PDB file of C-alpha atoms in Angstrom:
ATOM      1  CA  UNK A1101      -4.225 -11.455  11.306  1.00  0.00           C
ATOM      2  CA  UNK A1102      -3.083  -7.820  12.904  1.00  0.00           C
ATOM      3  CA  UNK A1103      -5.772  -5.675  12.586  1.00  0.00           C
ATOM      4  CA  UNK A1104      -5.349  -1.325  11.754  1.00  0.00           C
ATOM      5  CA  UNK A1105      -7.815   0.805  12.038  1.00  0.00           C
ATOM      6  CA  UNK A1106      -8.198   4.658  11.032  1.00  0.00           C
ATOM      7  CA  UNK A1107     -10.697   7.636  11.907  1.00  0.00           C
ATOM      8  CA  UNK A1108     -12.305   9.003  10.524  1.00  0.00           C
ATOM      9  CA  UNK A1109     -13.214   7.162   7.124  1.00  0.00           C
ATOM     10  CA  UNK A1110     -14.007  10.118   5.912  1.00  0.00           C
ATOM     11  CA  UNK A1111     -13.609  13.772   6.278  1.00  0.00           C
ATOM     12  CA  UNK A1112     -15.015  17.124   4.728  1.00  0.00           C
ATOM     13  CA  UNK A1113     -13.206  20.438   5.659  1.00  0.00           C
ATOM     14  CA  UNK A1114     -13.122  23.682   5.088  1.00  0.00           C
ATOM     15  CA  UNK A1115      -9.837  25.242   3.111  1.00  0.00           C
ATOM     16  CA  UNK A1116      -7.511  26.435   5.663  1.00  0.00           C
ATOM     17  CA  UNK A1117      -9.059  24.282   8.551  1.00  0.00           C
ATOM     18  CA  UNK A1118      -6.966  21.501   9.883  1.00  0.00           C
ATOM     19  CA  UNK A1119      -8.251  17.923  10.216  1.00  0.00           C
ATOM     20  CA  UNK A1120      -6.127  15.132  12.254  1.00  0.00           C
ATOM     21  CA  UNK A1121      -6.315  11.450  10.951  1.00  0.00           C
ATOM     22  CA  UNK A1122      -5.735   8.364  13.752  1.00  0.00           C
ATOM     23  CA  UNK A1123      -4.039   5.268  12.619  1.00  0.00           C
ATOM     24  CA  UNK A1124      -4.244   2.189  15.505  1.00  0.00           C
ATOM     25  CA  UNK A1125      -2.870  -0.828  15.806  1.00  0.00           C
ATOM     26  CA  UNK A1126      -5.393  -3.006  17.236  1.00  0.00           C
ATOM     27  CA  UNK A1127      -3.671  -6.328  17.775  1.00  0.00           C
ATOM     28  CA  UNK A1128       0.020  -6.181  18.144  1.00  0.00           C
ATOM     29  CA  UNK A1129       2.461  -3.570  18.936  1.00  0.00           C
ATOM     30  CA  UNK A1130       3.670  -0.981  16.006  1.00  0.00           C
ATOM     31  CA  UNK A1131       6.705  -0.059  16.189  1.00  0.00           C
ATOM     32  CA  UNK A1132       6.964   1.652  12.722  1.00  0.00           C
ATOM     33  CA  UNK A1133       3.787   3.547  10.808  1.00  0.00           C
ATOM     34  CA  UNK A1134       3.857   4.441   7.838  1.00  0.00           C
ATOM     35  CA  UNK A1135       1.671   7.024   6.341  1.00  0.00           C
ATOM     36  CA  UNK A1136       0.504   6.874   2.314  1.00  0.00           C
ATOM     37  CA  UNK A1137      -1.120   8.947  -0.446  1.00  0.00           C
ATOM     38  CA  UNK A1138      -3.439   7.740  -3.268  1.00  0.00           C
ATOM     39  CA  UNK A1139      -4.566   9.967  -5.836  1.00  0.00           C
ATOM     40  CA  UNK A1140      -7.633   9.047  -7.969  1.00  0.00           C
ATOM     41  CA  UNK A1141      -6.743   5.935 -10.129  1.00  0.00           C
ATOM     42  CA  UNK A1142      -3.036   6.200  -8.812  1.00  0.00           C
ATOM     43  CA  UNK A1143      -0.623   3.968  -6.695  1.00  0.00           C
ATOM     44  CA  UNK A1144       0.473   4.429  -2.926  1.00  0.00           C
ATOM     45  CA  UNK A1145       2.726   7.259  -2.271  1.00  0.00           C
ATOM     46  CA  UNK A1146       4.525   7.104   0.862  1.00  0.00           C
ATOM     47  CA  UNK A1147       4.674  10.042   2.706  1.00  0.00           C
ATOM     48  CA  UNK A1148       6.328   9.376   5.717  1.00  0.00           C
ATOM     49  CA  UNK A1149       7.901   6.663   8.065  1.00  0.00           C
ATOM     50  CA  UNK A1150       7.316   7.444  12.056  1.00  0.00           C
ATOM     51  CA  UNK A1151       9.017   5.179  14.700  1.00  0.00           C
ATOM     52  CA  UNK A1152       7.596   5.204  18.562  1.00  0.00           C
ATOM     53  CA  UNK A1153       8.604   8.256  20.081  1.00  0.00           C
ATOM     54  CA  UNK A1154      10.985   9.511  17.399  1.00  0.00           C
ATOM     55  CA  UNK A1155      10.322  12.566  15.091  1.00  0.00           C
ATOM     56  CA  UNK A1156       8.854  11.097  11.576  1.00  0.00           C
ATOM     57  CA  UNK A1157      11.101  10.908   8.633  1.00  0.00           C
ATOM     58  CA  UNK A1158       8.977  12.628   5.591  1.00  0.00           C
ATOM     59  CA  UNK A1159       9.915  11.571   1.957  1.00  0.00           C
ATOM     60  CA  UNK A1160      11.166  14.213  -0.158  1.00  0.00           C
ATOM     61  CA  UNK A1161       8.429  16.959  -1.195  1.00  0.00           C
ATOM     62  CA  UNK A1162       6.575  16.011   1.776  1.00  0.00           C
ATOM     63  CA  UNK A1163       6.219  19.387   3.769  1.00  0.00           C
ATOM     64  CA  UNK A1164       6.843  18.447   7.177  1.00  0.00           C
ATOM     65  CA  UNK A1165       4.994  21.661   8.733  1.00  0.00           C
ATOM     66  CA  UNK A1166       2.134  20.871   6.553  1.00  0.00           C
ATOM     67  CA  UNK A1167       1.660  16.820   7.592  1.00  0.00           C
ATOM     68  CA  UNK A1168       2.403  16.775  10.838  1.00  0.00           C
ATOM     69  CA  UNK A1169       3.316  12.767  12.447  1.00  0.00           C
ATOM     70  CA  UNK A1170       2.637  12.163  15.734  1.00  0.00           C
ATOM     71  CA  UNK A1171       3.667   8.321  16.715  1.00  0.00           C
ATOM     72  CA  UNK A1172       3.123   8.862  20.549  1.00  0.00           C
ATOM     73  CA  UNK A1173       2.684   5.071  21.140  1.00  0.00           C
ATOM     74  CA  UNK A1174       3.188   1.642  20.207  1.00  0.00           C
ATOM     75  CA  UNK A1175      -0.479   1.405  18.907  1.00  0.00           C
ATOM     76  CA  UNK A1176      -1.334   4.789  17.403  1.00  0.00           C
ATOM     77  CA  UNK A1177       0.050   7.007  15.009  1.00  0.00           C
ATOM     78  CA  UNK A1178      -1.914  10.842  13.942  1.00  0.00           C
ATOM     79  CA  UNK A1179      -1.703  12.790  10.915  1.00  0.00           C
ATOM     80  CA  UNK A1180      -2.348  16.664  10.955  1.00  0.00           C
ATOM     81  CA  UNK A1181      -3.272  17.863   7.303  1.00  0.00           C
ATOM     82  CA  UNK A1182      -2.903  22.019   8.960  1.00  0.00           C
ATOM     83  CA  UNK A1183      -4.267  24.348   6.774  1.00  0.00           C
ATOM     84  CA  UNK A1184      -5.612  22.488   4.246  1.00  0.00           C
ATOM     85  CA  UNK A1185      -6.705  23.232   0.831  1.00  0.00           C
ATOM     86  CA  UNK A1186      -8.473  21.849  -1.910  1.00  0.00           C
ATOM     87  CA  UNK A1187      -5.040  20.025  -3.407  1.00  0.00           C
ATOM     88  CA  UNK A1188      -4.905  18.158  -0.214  1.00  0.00           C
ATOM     89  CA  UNK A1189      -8.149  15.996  -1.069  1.00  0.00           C
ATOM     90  CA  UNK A1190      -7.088  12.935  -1.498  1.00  0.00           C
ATOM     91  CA  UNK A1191      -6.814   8.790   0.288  1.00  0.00           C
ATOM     92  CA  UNK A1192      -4.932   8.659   3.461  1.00  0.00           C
ATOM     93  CA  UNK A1193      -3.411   5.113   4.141  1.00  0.00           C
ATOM     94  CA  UNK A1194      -1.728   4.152   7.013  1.00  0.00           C
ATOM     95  CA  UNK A1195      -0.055   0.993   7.880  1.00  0.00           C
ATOM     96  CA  UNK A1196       1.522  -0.827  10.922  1.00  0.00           C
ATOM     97  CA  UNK A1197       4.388  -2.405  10.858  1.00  0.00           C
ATOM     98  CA  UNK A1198       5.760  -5.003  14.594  1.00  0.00           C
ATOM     99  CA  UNK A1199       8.892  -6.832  14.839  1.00  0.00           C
ATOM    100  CA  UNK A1200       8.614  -8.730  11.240  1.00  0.00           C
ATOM    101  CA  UNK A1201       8.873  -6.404   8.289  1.00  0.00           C
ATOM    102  CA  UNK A1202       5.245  -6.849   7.345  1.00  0.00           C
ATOM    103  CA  UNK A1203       2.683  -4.110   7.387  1.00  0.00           C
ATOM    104  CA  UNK A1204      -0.759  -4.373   7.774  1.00  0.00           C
ATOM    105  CA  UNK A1205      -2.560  -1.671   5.881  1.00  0.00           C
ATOM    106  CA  UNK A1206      -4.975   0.554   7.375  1.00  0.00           C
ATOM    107  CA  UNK A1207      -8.808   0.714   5.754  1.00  0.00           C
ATOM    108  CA  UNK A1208      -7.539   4.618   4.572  1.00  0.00           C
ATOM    109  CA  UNK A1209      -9.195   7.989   4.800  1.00  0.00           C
ATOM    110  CA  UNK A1210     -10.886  10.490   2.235  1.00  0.00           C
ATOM    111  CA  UNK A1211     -10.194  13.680   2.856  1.00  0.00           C
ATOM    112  CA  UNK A1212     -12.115  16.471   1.042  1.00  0.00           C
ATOM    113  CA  UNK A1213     -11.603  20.172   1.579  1.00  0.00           C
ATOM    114  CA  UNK A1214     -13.905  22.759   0.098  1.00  0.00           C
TER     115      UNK A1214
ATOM    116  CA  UNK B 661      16.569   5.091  -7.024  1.00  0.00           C
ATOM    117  CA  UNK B 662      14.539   2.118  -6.253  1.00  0.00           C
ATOM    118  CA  UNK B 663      11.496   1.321  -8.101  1.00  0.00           C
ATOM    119  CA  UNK B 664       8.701  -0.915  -9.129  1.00  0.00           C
ATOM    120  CA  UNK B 665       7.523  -1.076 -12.578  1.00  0.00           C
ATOM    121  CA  UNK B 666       4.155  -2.400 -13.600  1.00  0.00           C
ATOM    122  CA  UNK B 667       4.683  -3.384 -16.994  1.00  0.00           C
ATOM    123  CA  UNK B 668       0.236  -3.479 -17.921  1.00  0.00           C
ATOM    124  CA  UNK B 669      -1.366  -0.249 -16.752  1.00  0.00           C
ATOM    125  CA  UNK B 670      -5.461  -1.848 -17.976  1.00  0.00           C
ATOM    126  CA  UNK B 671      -5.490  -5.414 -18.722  1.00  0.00           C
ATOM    127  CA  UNK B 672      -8.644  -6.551 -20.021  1.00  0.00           C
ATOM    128  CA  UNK B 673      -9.532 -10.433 -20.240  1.00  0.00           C
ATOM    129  CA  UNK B 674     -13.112 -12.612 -20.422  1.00  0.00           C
ATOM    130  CA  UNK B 675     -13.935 -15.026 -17.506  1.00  0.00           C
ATOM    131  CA  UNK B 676     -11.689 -17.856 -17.287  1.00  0.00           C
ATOM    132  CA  UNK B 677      -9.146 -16.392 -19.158  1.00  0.00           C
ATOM    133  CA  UNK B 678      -5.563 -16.709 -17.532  1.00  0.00           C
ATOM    134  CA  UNK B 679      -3.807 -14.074 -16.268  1.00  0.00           C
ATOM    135  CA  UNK B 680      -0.606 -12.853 -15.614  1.00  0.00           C
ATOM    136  CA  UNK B 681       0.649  -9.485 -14.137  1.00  0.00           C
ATOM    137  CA  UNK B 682       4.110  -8.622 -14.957  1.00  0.00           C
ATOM    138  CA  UNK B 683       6.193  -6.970 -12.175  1.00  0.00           C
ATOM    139  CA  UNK B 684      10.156  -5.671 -11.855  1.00  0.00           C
ATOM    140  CA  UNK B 685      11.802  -3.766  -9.806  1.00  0.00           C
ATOM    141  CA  UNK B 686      14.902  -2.296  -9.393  1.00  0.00           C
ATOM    142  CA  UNK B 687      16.429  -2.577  -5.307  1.00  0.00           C
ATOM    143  CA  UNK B 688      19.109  -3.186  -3.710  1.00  0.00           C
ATOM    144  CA  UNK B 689      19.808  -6.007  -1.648  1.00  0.00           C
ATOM    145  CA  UNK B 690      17.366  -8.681  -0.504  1.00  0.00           C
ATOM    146  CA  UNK B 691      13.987  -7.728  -1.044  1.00  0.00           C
ATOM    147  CA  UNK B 692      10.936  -9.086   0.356  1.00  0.00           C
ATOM    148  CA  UNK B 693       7.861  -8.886  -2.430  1.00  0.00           C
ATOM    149  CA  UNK B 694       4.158  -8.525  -2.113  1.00  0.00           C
ATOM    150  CA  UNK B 695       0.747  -8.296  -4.222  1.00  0.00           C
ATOM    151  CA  UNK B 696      -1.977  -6.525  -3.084  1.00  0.00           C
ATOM    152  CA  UNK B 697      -5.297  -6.024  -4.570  1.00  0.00           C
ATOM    153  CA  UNK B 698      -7.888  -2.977  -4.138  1.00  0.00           C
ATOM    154  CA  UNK B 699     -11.066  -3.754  -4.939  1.00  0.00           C
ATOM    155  CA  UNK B 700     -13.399  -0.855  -5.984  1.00  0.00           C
ATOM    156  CA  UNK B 701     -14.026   1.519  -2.984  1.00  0.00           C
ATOM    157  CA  UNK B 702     -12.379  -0.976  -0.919  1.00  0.00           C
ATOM    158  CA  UNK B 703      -9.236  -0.848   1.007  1.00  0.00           C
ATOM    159  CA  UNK B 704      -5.653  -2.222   0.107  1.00  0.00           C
ATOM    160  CA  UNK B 705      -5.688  -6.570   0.322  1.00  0.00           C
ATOM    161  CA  UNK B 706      -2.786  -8.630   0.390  1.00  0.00           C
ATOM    162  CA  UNK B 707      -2.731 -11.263  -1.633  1.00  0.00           C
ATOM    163  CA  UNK B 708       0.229 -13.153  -1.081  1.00  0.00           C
ATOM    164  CA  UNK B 709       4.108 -12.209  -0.116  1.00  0.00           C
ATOM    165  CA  UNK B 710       7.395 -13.715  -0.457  1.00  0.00           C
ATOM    166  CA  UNK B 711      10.438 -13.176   2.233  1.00  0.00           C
ATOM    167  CA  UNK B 712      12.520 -16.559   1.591  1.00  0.00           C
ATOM    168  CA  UNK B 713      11.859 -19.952   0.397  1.00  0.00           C
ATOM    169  CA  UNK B 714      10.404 -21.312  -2.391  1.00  0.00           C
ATOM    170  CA  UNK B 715      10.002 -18.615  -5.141  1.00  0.00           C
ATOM    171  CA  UNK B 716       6.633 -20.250  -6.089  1.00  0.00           C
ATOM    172  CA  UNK B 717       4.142 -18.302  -3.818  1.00  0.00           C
ATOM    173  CA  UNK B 718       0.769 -18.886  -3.724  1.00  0.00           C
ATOM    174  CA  UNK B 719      -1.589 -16.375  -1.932  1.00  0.00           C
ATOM    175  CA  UNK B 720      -5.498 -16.157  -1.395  1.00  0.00           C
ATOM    176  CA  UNK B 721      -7.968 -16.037  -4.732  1.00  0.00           C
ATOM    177  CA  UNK B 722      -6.733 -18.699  -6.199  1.00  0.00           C
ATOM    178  CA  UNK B 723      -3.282 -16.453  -7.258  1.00  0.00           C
ATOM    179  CA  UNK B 724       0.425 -17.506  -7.355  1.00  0.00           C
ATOM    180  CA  UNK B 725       3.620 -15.607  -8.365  1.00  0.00           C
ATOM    181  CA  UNK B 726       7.121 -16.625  -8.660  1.00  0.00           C
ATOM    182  CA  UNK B 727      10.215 -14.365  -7.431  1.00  0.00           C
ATOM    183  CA  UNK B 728      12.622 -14.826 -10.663  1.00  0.00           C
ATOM    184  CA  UNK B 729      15.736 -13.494  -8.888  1.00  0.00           C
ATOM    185  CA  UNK B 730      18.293 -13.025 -12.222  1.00  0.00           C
ATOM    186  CA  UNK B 731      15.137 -11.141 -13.417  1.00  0.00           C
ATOM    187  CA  UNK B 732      14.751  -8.923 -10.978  1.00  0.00           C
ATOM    188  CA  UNK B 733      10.756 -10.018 -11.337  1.00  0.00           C
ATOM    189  CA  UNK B 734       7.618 -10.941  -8.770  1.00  0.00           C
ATOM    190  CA  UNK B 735       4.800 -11.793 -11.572  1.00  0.00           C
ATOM    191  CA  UNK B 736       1.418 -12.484 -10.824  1.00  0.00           C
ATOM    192  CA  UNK B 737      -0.435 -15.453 -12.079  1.00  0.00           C
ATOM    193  CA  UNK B 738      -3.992 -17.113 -12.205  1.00  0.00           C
ATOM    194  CA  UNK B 739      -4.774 -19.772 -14.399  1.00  0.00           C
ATOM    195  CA  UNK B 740      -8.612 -18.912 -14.978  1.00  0.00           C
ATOM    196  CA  UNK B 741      -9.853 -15.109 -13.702  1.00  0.00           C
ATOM    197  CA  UNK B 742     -13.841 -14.459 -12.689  1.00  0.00           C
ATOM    198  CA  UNK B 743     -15.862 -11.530 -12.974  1.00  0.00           C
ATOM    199  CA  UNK B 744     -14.977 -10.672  -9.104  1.00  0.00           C
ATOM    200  CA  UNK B 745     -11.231 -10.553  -9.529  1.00  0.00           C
ATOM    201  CA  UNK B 746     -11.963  -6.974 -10.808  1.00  0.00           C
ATOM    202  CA  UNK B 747      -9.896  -4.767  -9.219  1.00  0.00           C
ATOM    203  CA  UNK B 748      -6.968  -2.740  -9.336  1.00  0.00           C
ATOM    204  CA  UNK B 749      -3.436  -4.553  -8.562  1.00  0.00           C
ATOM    205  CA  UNK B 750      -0.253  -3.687  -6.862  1.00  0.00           C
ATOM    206  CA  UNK B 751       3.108  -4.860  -6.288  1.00  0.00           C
ATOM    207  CA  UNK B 752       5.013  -3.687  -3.979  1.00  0.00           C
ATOM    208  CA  UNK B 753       8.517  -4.066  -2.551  1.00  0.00           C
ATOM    209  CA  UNK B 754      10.953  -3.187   0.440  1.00  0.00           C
ATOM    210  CA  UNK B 755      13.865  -4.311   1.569  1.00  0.00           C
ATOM    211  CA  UNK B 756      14.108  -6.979   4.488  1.00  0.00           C
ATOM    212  CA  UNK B 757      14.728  -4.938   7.333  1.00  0.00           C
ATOM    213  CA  UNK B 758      12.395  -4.325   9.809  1.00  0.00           C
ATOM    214  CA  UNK B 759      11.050  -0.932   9.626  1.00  0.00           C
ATOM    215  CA  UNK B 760      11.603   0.234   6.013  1.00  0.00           C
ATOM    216  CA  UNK B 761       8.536   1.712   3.788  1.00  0.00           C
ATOM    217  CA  UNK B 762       6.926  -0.388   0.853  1.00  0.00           C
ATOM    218  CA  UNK B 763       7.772   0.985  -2.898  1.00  0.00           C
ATOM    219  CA  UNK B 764       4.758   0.493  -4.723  1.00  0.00           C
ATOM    220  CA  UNK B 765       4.513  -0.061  -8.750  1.00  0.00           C
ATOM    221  CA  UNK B 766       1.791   2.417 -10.407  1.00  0.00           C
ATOM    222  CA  UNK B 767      -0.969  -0.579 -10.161  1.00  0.00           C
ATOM    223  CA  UNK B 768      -2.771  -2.518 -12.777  1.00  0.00           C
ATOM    224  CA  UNK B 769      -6.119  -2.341 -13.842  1.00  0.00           C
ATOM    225  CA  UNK B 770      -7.526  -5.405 -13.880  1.00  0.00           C
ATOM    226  CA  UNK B 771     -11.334  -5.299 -15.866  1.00  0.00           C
ATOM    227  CA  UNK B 772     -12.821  -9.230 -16.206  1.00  0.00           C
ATOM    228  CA  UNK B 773     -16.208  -9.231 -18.176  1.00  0.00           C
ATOM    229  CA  UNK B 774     -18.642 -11.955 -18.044  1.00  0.00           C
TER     230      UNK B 774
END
């Protein structure tokens, strides 16, 4: 099956450092990544939608500025938490998503900031 | 809006006790469905999907679910859980068009004792 990976697995930062999180496609070509939330004992929340070379559609609440989407390729996709602050902590998901609408879910990454 | 509704937020059962995972949602147009499970400190599964066909899907574990269209349901079945299906459960839907975000339900708890 397609493979996604993401770096780092996990990730301590200082408040009001910025820390950038790589989503790749290992096995097939993504044309759409999406990028998820998980609080603590909480569901998925999808943060934004990115499509190869097109700026990232954010859901609403997202702050755009805040989580920037980079989806410079067909295999990887960044996330820049800027600034960060203790609120931030939380799962990062990505997932990968080719020609058929399935998507193949990234392995996620914690993000703590101190 | 769309949504997904979980109707069992912690469903506790003994070994070889059947289960069943109630799922709805509420979406517009045709839907593809999905089940994934997250076992602890591990990262989002899929157990099984359905896009068309029979609405009798059968996925990995051992699990099955039927699509009830007029009931707007995806529920999850197994006829006899074990210890190791512990895990938290999600059901998730989008529509089927390439390139459009999964709506995930707020997961279920699932806690088998031996």
């Amino acid at each position: 099956g397609a493979v996604v990976s993401q770096h780092p697995s996990r990730v301590i930062c200082k408040s009001g450092t910025s820390v950038k999180i790589e989503c790749r496609s290992l096995d097939f070509q993504a044309t759409t990544m999406f990028w998820y939330r998980q609080f603590p004992k909480q569901s998925l929340m999808l943060m934004a939608t990115s499509n190869e070379g097109s700026k990232a559609t954010y859901e609403q609440g997202v702050e755009k500025d805040k989580f920037l989407i980079n989806h410079a390729s067909l295999t990887l996709s960044t996330l820049t938490v800027t600034s960060a602050h203790p609120e931030d902590s939380s799962f990062y998901i990505c997932s990968a998503s080719g020609r058929v609408n399935e998507q193949y879910f990234g392995p996620g990454t914690r993000l703590t900031v101190t | 809006a769309q949504s997904v509704s979980q109707h069992n937020h912690h469903v506790i059962l003994s070994e070889a006790a059947s289960l069943e995972l109630g799922c709805n949602y509420s979406y517009g147009g045709t839907v593809n469905l999905f089940w994934y499970v997250q076992y602890p400190g591990q990262h989002l599964q899929l157990l099984l999907k359905y896009f068309s066909g029979d609405p009798l899907v059968k996925g990995i574990k051992g699990f099955e679910a039927e699509f009830i269209k007029s009931k707007f349901s995806f529920n999850l079945r197994k006829p006899s859980v074990q210890w190791s299906d512990t895990a938290e459960y999600f059901c998730a839907v989008t529509l089927n068009q390439a390139g459009t975000a999964l709506i995930f339900g707020k997961g279920t708890t699932l806690s088998v004792s031996s």
